[in-house]
C-alpha cells in the first residue's frame, strides 16, 4: 500500500524557516517524481515544485512563487521527501501536501497524496 | 503559466441529479486535464486524468470530457457522498496549475 505522511508543520514567525518531511512507503521511491503542493485555508491548490527520479538525476523545478526561498530534496535511503522553507511570509500559511507522480516520469497528475501538514506564519 | 478557470464557485444540486462542472484553460492544453474531489479536512482525491480517463476504482457515474481549452466534469446521478469541492488541473506543462474549485452543495 502506498503511503505518504507529512510532518514538520507548525507556527513560525515571519522571516523564519521550517523543514517539512514526507515519509513514504509502499513503492520504490527512487523511481518516482515527487511534488509539493500547498493549499491556504479555504483556497485553491498551488503546486510548488518537484524533484525528479533517479533516471533523471534528482533535479528540481519550482514555481515562480517559491523559487529561491524553498528547496526540495530527498533522502533516497530512507524514502523521505523534504521541503526546506526559508524567509517565510504570512502568505505561505497553508496546508502542505506531498504528492507522487506516476512511474518513471513526469505526468503531472497525482493519484497519491499525503494527509497534509499545516504551516502557520504569524508573529 | 496556464490559468484554469472554473466559472462557478458554487453549484446547487439534488441527490439523483445530473450535474456538470466546467473548466476553461487559458491556452490549448490538448487533453491534459485532471479532476480532483476534496472533502473537508481531506487531501484531494484523483478522479479523472487526461480529460476522460477514470482513475482506478472511481465510480462510473463520474466522467470527464473536452479538449483544447474547454473541459467538463459530469456526475450522472449525484449521491450524498459526492458533495465536495471539485478542482480541475492542467498537466500539459509545468507548472501544473489548478482551478479555483467548484463546491457542490445541496439545494
PDB file of C-alpha atoms in Angstrom:
ATOM      1  CA  UNK A   1       0.000   0.000   0.000  1.00  0.00           C
ATOM      2  CA  UNK A   2       1.326   3.413  -0.985  1.00  0.00           C
ATOM      3  CA  UNK A   3       1.632   5.793   1.963  1.00  0.00           C
ATOM      4  CA  UNK A   4       2.735   9.402   2.182  1.00  0.00           C
ATOM      5  CA  UNK A   5       2.920  11.008   5.636  1.00  0.00           C
ATOM      6  CA  UNK A   6       3.903  14.634   6.070  1.00  0.00           C
ATOM      7  CA  UNK A   7       5.275  16.147   9.262  1.00  0.00           C
ATOM      8  CA  UNK A   8       7.094  19.240  10.470  1.00  0.00           C
ATOM      9  CA  UNK A   9       4.391  21.857  10.208  1.00  0.00           C
ATOM     10  CA  UNK A  10       3.657  24.365  12.926  1.00  0.00           C
ATOM     11  CA  UNK A  11       3.726  28.021  13.897  1.00  0.00           C
ATOM     12  CA  UNK A  12       6.689  30.056  12.678  1.00  0.00           C
ATOM     13  CA  UNK A  13       7.419  33.779  12.748  1.00  0.00           C
ATOM     14  CA  UNK A  14       7.676  35.827   9.567  1.00  0.00           C
ATOM     15  CA  UNK A  15      11.178  35.573   8.192  1.00  0.00           C
ATOM     16  CA  UNK A  16      11.709  32.214   9.824  1.00  0.00           C
ATOM     17  CA  UNK A  17      12.450  28.782   8.403  1.00  0.00           C
ATOM     18  CA  UNK A  18      10.840  25.379   8.576  1.00  0.00           C
ATOM     19  CA  UNK A  19      11.601  21.968   7.103  1.00  0.00           C
ATOM     20  CA  UNK A  20       8.768  19.654   6.178  1.00  0.00           C
ATOM     21  CA  UNK A  21       9.176  15.931   5.712  1.00  0.00           C
ATOM     22  CA  UNK A  22       7.164  13.395   3.763  1.00  0.00           C
ATOM     23  CA  UNK A  23       7.821   9.800   4.765  1.00  0.00           C
ATOM     24  CA  UNK A  24       6.874   7.359   2.056  1.00  0.00           C
ATOM     25  CA  UNK A  25       6.382   3.616   1.823  1.00  0.00           C
ATOM     26  CA  UNK A  26       4.833   1.006  -0.402  1.00  0.00           C
ATOM     27  CA  UNK A  27       6.678   1.847  -3.613  1.00  0.00           C
ATOM     28  CA  UNK A  28      10.197   2.181  -4.998  1.00  0.00           C
ATOM     29  CA  UNK A  29      10.856   5.789  -4.034  1.00  0.00           C
ATOM     30  CA  UNK A  30      13.696   6.392  -6.476  1.00  0.00           C
ATOM     31  CA  UNK A  31      11.500   5.566  -9.477  1.00  0.00           C
ATOM     32  CA  UNK A  32       9.154   8.495  -8.958  1.00  0.00           C
ATOM     33  CA  UNK A  33       8.998  12.230  -9.347  1.00  0.00           C
ATOM     34  CA  UNK A  34       7.737  13.763  -6.097  1.00  0.00           C
ATOM     35  CA  UNK A  35       5.948  17.095  -5.741  1.00  0.00           C
ATOM     36  CA  UNK A  36       4.902  19.514  -3.034  1.00  0.00           C
ATOM     37  CA  UNK A  37       1.504  21.224  -3.278  1.00  0.00           C
ATOM     38  CA  UNK A  38       0.023  23.698  -0.815  1.00  0.00           C
ATOM     39  CA  UNK A  39      -3.441  24.980  -0.003  1.00  0.00           C
ATOM     40  CA  UNK A  40      -4.116  28.116   2.039  1.00  0.00           C
ATOM     41  CA  UNK A  41      -7.171  27.792   4.290  1.00  0.00           C
ATOM     42  CA  UNK A  42     -10.327  27.881   2.181  1.00  0.00           C
ATOM     43  CA  UNK A  43      -8.385  28.446  -1.019  1.00  0.00           C
ATOM     44  CA  UNK A  44      -7.216  26.531  -4.051  1.00  0.00           C
ATOM     45  CA  UNK A  45      -4.305  24.182  -4.556  1.00  0.00           C
ATOM     46  CA  UNK A  46      -0.922  25.506  -5.677  1.00  0.00           C
ATOM     47  CA  UNK A  47       1.906  23.328  -6.981  1.00  0.00           C
ATOM     48  CA  UNK A  48       5.248  24.383  -5.528  1.00  0.00           C
ATOM     49  CA  UNK A  49       7.758  22.172  -7.261  1.00  0.00           C
ATOM     50  CA  UNK A  50       9.028  18.681  -7.861  1.00  0.00           C
ATOM     51  CA  UNK A  51      12.161  16.617  -7.644  1.00  0.00           C
ATOM     52  CA  UNK A  52      12.825  14.184 -10.442  1.00  0.00           C
ATOM     53  CA  UNK A  53      13.521  10.472 -10.125  1.00  0.00           C
ATOM     54  CA  UNK A  54      16.824   8.627 -10.241  1.00  0.00           C
ATOM     55  CA  UNK A  55      16.722   8.213 -14.010  1.00  0.00           C
ATOM     56  CA  UNK A  56      16.508  11.973 -14.364  1.00  0.00           C
ATOM     57  CA  UNK A  57      19.180  12.846 -11.875  1.00  0.00           C
ATOM     58  CA  UNK A  58      17.031  14.026  -8.944  1.00  0.00           C
ATOM     59  CA  UNK A  59      16.969  17.546 -10.334  1.00  0.00           C
ATOM     60  CA  UNK A  60      14.350  20.056  -9.245  1.00  0.00           C
ATOM     61  CA  UNK A  61      11.857  22.527 -10.668  1.00  0.00           C
ATOM     62  CA  UNK A  62       9.968  25.217  -8.745  1.00  0.00           C
ATOM     63  CA  UNK A  63       7.069  27.559  -9.184  1.00  0.00           C
ATOM     64  CA  UNK A  64       7.960  31.211  -9.504  1.00  0.00           C
ATOM     65  CA  UNK A  65       6.240  32.000  -6.204  1.00  0.00           C
ATOM     66  CA  UNK A  66       8.738  29.983  -4.134  1.00  0.00           C
ATOM     67  CA  UNK A  67      11.847  29.754  -6.306  1.00  0.00           C
ATOM     68  CA  UNK A  68      14.865  30.894  -4.335  1.00  0.00           C
ATOM     69  CA  UNK A  69      13.134  30.534  -0.944  1.00  0.00           C
ATOM     70  CA  UNK A  70      12.056  26.881  -0.940  1.00  0.00           C
ATOM     71  CA  UNK A  71      14.225  23.831  -1.637  1.00  0.00           C
ATOM     72  CA  UNK A  72      13.024  20.318  -2.354  1.00  0.00           C
ATOM     73  CA  UNK A  73      15.311  17.396  -1.571  1.00  0.00           C
ATOM     74  CA  UNK A  74      15.048  13.687  -0.966  1.00  0.00           C
ATOM     75  CA  UNK A  75      16.741  11.047   1.174  1.00  0.00           C
ATOM     76  CA  UNK A  76      16.526   8.037  -1.076  1.00  0.00           C
ATOM     77  CA  UNK A  77      18.000   5.698   1.540  1.00  0.00           C
ATOM     78  CA  UNK A  78      15.051   6.394   3.836  1.00  0.00           C
ATOM     79  CA  UNK A  79      12.412   7.209   1.177  1.00  0.00           C
ATOM     80  CA  UNK A  80      11.783  10.660   2.621  1.00  0.00           C
ATOM     81  CA  UNK A  81      10.966  13.833   0.719  1.00  0.00           C
ATOM     82  CA  UNK A  82      11.793  17.230   2.199  1.00  0.00           C
ATOM     83  CA  UNK A  83      10.717  20.818   1.715  1.00  0.00           C
ATOM     84  CA  UNK A  84      13.025  23.420   3.214  1.00  0.00           C
ATOM     85  CA  UNK A  85      11.213  26.733   3.520  1.00  0.00           C
ATOM     86  CA  UNK A  86      13.140  29.930   4.232  1.00  0.00           C
ATOM     87  CA  UNK A  87      12.196  33.599   4.629  1.00  0.00           C
ATOM     88  CA  UNK A  88       8.620  32.639   5.360  1.00  0.00           C
ATOM     89  CA  UNK A  89       5.808  35.134   4.855  1.00  0.00           C
ATOM     90  CA  UNK A  90       2.224  35.284   6.108  1.00  0.00           C
ATOM     91  CA  UNK A  91       1.020  34.266   2.643  1.00  0.00           C
ATOM     92  CA  UNK A  92       2.931  30.982   2.963  1.00  0.00           C
ATOM     93  CA  UNK A  93       0.423  29.886   5.627  1.00  0.00           C
ATOM     94  CA  UNK A  94      -1.217  26.775   4.223  1.00  0.00           C
ATOM     95  CA  UNK A  95      -1.606  23.035   4.442  1.00  0.00           C
ATOM     96  CA  UNK A  96       1.335  21.478   2.637  1.00  0.00           C
ATOM     97  CA  UNK A  97       0.917  18.187   0.802  1.00  0.00           C
ATOM     98  CA  UNK A  98       3.424  15.886  -0.788  1.00  0.00           C
ATOM     99  CA  UNK A  99       2.194  14.081  -3.876  1.00  0.00           C
ATOM    100  CA  UNK A 100       3.540  11.274  -6.023  1.00  0.00           C
ATOM    101  CA  UNK A 101       3.615  11.262  -9.799  1.00  0.00           C
ATOM    102  CA  UNK A 102       3.317   8.173 -11.994  1.00  0.00           C
ATOM    103  CA  UNK A 103       6.012   5.581 -12.634  1.00  0.00           C
ATOM    104  CA  UNK A 104       9.177   6.607 -14.395  1.00  0.00           C
ATOM    105  CA  UNK A 105       8.384  10.122 -15.451  1.00  0.00           C
ATOM    106  CA  UNK A 106       6.524  13.393 -15.179  1.00  0.00           C
ATOM    107  CA  UNK A 107       2.836  13.035 -15.913  1.00  0.00           C
ATOM    108  CA  UNK A 108       1.712  15.894 -13.726  1.00  0.00           C
ATOM    109  CA  UNK A 109      -1.375  14.313 -12.236  1.00  0.00           C
ATOM    110  CA  UNK A 110      -1.341  12.977  -8.726  1.00  0.00           C
ATOM    111  CA  UNK A 111      -3.058   9.833  -7.580  1.00  0.00           C
ATOM    112  CA  UNK A 112      -1.309   9.698  -4.214  1.00  0.00           C
ATOM    113  CA  UNK A 113      -1.278  12.497  -1.657  1.00  0.00           C
ATOM    114  CA  UNK A 114      -0.286  12.741   1.954  1.00  0.00           C
ATOM    115  CA  UNK A 115      -2.713  13.921   4.610  1.00  0.00           C
ATOM    116  CA  UNK A 116      -1.062  17.336   4.755  1.00  0.00           C
ATOM    117  CA  UNK A 117       0.740  19.335   7.417  1.00  0.00           C
ATOM    118  CA  UNK A 118      -0.346  22.833   8.466  1.00  0.00           C
ATOM    119  CA  UNK A 119       2.098  25.716   8.428  1.00  0.00           C
ATOM    120  CA  UNK A 120       1.110  28.998  10.038  1.00  0.00           C
ATOM    121  CA  UNK A 121       3.327  32.036   9.606  1.00  0.00           C
ATOM    122  CA  UNK A 122       2.463  34.650  12.198  1.00  0.00           C
ATOM    123  CA  UNK A 123       4.064  36.859  14.796  1.00  0.00           C
TER     124      UNK A 123
ATOM    125  CA  UNK B   1       1.616  29.922 -16.521  1.00  0.00           C
ATOM    126  CA  UNK B   2      -1.620  28.393 -17.777  1.00  0.00           C
ATOM    127  CA  UNK B   3      -4.681  29.689 -15.938  1.00  0.00           C
ATOM    128  CA  UNK B   4      -7.523  27.261 -15.287  1.00  0.00           C
ATOM    129  CA  UNK B   5     -10.865  28.986 -14.807  1.00  0.00           C
ATOM    130  CA  UNK B   6     -13.790  27.305 -13.093  1.00  0.00           C
ATOM    131  CA  UNK B   7     -16.571  29.813 -13.615  1.00  0.00           C
ATOM    132  CA  UNK B   8     -18.825  28.508 -10.872  1.00  0.00           C
ATOM    133  CA  UNK B   9     -17.554  28.734  -7.327  1.00  0.00           C
ATOM    134  CA  UNK B  10     -20.733  27.008  -6.092  1.00  0.00           C
ATOM    135  CA  UNK B  11     -23.266  24.698  -7.713  1.00  0.00           C
ATOM    136  CA  UNK B  12     -26.511  23.514  -6.152  1.00  0.00           C
ATOM    137  CA  UNK B  13     -27.836  20.079  -6.860  1.00  0.00           C
ATOM    138  CA  UNK B  14     -30.119  17.364  -5.535  1.00  0.00           C
ATOM    139  CA  UNK B  15     -29.438  13.698  -4.970  1.00  0.00           C
ATOM    140  CA  UNK B  16     -30.072  11.876  -8.218  1.00  0.00           C
ATOM    141  CA  UNK B  17     -29.475  14.913 -10.418  1.00  0.00           C
ATOM    142  CA  UNK B  18     -27.011  15.096 -13.285  1.00  0.00           C
ATOM    143  CA  UNK B  19     -24.525  17.907 -12.774  1.00  0.00           C
ATOM    144  CA  UNK B  20     -21.711  19.237 -14.917  1.00  0.00           C
ATOM    145  CA  UNK B  21     -18.786  21.404 -13.836  1.00  0.00           C
ATOM    146  CA  UNK B  22     -16.831  23.345 -16.431  1.00  0.00           C
ATOM    147  CA  UNK B  23     -13.215  24.421 -16.625  1.00  0.00           C
ATOM    148  CA  UNK B  24     -11.507  26.609 -19.208  1.00  0.00           C
ATOM    149  CA  UNK B  25      -7.773  26.745 -19.868  1.00  0.00           C
ATOM    150  CA  UNK B  26      -6.086  29.997 -20.882  1.00  0.00           C
ATOM    151  CA  UNK B  27      -4.364  28.179 -23.741  1.00  0.00           C
ATOM    152  CA  UNK B  28      -4.585  24.869 -25.562  1.00  0.00           C
ATOM    153  CA  UNK B  29      -3.718  22.014 -23.187  1.00  0.00           C
ATOM    154  CA  UNK B  30      -4.776  19.212 -25.537  1.00  0.00           C
ATOM    155  CA  UNK B  31      -6.450  16.634 -23.269  1.00  0.00           C
ATOM    156  CA  UNK B  32      -4.107  17.115 -20.323  1.00  0.00           C
ATOM    157  CA  UNK B  33      -6.659  17.867 -17.626  1.00  0.00           C
ATOM    158  CA  UNK B  34      -7.275  16.100 -14.352  1.00  0.00           C
ATOM    159  CA  UNK B  35     -10.176  16.408 -11.930  1.00  0.00           C
ATOM    160  CA  UNK B  36      -9.973  16.009  -8.161  1.00  0.00           C
ATOM    161  CA  UNK B  37     -12.550  15.763  -5.394  1.00  0.00           C
ATOM    162  CA  UNK B  38     -11.782  17.232  -1.996  1.00  0.00           C
ATOM    163  CA  UNK B  39     -13.901  16.860   1.116  1.00  0.00           C
ATOM    164  CA  UNK B  40     -13.392  18.963   4.274  1.00  0.00           C
ATOM    165  CA  UNK B  41     -10.270  18.012   6.167  1.00  0.00           C
ATOM    166  CA  UNK B  42      -9.136  15.568   3.477  1.00  0.00           C
ATOM    167  CA  UNK B  43      -6.486  15.627   0.804  1.00  0.00           C
ATOM    168  CA  UNK B  44      -7.543  15.793  -2.859  1.00  0.00           C
ATOM    169  CA  UNK B  45      -8.661  12.575  -4.482  1.00  0.00           C
ATOM    170  CA  UNK B  46      -7.913  11.986  -8.166  1.00  0.00           C
ATOM    171  CA  UNK B  47     -10.996  11.108 -10.207  1.00  0.00           C
ATOM    172  CA  UNK B  48     -10.111  11.794 -13.855  1.00  0.00           C
ATOM    173  CA  UNK B  49      -6.837  12.288 -15.736  1.00  0.00           C
ATOM    174  CA  UNK B  50      -6.084  13.092 -19.370  1.00  0.00           C
ATOM    175  CA  UNK B  51      -9.527  14.672 -19.628  1.00  0.00           C
ATOM    176  CA  UNK B  52     -11.546  11.482 -19.797  1.00  0.00           C
ATOM    177  CA  UNK B  53      -9.708   8.595 -18.152  1.00  0.00           C
ATOM    178  CA  UNK B  54     -11.305   7.459 -14.956  1.00  0.00           C
ATOM    179  CA  UNK B  55      -8.737   6.580 -12.306  1.00  0.00           C
ATOM    180  CA  UNK B  56      -8.718   3.113 -10.775  1.00  0.00           C
ATOM    181  CA  UNK B  57     -11.694   2.455  -8.534  1.00  0.00           C
ATOM    182  CA  UNK B  58     -13.569   5.648  -9.413  1.00  0.00           C
ATOM    183  CA  UNK B  59     -17.309   5.018  -9.900  1.00  0.00           C
ATOM    184  CA  UNK B  60     -18.558   5.275 -13.456  1.00  0.00           C
ATOM    185  CA  UNK B  61     -21.030   7.998 -12.570  1.00  0.00           C
ATOM    186  CA  UNK B  62     -18.020  10.342 -12.802  1.00  0.00           C
ATOM    187  CA  UNK B  63     -16.960  11.260 -16.340  1.00  0.00           C
ATOM    188  CA  UNK B  64     -14.749  13.863 -17.950  1.00  0.00           C
ATOM    189  CA  UNK B  65     -14.669  15.296 -21.433  1.00  0.00           C
ATOM    190  CA  UNK B  66     -13.137  18.053 -23.500  1.00  0.00           C
ATOM    191  CA  UNK B  67     -10.012  19.046 -25.344  1.00  0.00           C
ATOM    192  CA  UNK B  68      -8.140  22.185 -26.224  1.00  0.00           C
ATOM    193  CA  UNK B  69      -9.352  24.831 -23.790  1.00  0.00           C
ATOM    194  CA  UNK B  70     -12.803  23.648 -22.669  1.00  0.00           C
ATOM    195  CA  UNK B  71     -13.418  20.791 -20.278  1.00  0.00           C
ATOM    196  CA  UNK B  72     -16.397  19.324 -18.474  1.00  0.00           C
ATOM    197  CA  UNK B  73     -16.687  17.055 -15.462  1.00  0.00           C
ATOM    198  CA  UNK B  74     -20.049  15.325 -15.045  1.00  0.00           C
ATOM    199  CA  UNK B  75     -21.682  13.335 -12.286  1.00  0.00           C
ATOM    200  CA  UNK B  76     -24.529  11.384 -13.895  1.00  0.00           C
ATOM    201  CA  UNK B  77     -26.521  10.842 -10.703  1.00  0.00           C
ATOM    202  CA  UNK B  78     -25.316  12.766  -7.666  1.00  0.00           C
ATOM    203  CA  UNK B  79     -25.005  10.850  -4.436  1.00  0.00           C
ATOM    204  CA  UNK B  80     -24.896  12.421  -0.978  1.00  0.00           C
ATOM    205  CA  UNK B  81     -21.231  11.471  -0.639  1.00  0.00           C
ATOM    206  CA  UNK B  82     -20.401  13.477  -3.776  1.00  0.00           C
ATOM    207  CA  UNK B  83     -20.933  16.800  -2.014  1.00  0.00           C
ATOM    208  CA  UNK B  84     -17.425  18.224  -2.060  1.00  0.00           C
ATOM    209  CA  UNK B  85     -15.174  20.711  -3.821  1.00  0.00           C
ATOM    210  CA  UNK B  86     -14.018  19.737  -7.305  1.00  0.00           C
ATOM    211  CA  UNK B  87     -10.814  21.065  -8.859  1.00  0.00           C
ATOM    212  CA  UNK B  88      -9.599  20.883 -12.426  1.00  0.00           C
ATOM    213  CA  UNK B  89      -5.860  20.845 -13.091  1.00  0.00           C
ATOM    214  CA  UNK B  90      -3.839  21.024 -16.281  1.00  0.00           C
ATOM    215  CA  UNK B  91      -0.939  18.612 -16.605  1.00  0.00           C
ATOM    216  CA  UNK B  92       0.106  19.775 -20.066  1.00  0.00           C
ATOM    217  CA  UNK B  93       3.083  21.796 -18.919  1.00  0.00           C
ATOM    218  CA  UNK B  94       4.948  22.848 -15.798  1.00  0.00           C
ATOM    219  CA  UNK B  95       3.931  24.370 -13.548  1.00  0.00           C
ATOM    220  CA  UNK B  96       0.805  22.244 -13.293  1.00  0.00           C
ATOM    221  CA  UNK B  97      -1.979  24.634 -12.335  1.00  0.00           C
ATOM    222  CA  UNK B  98      -5.331  24.183 -10.638  1.00  0.00           C
ATOM    223  CA  UNK B  99      -8.675  25.869 -10.989  1.00  0.00           C
ATOM    224  CA  UNK B 100     -10.184  27.727  -8.050  1.00  0.00           C
ATOM    225  CA  UNK B 101     -12.614  24.922  -7.309  1.00  0.00           C
ATOM    226  CA  UNK B 102     -16.358  24.376  -7.542  1.00  0.00           C
ATOM    227  CA  UNK B 103     -18.232  23.469  -4.382  1.00  0.00           C
ATOM    228  CA  UNK B 104     -21.123  21.119  -4.963  1.00  0.00           C
ATOM    229  CA  UNK B 105     -23.927  21.796  -2.492  1.00  0.00           C
ATOM    230  CA  UNK B 106     -27.427  20.507  -1.852  1.00  0.00           C
ATOM    231  CA  UNK B 107     -30.326  22.685  -2.970  1.00  0.00           C
TER     232      UNK B 107
END
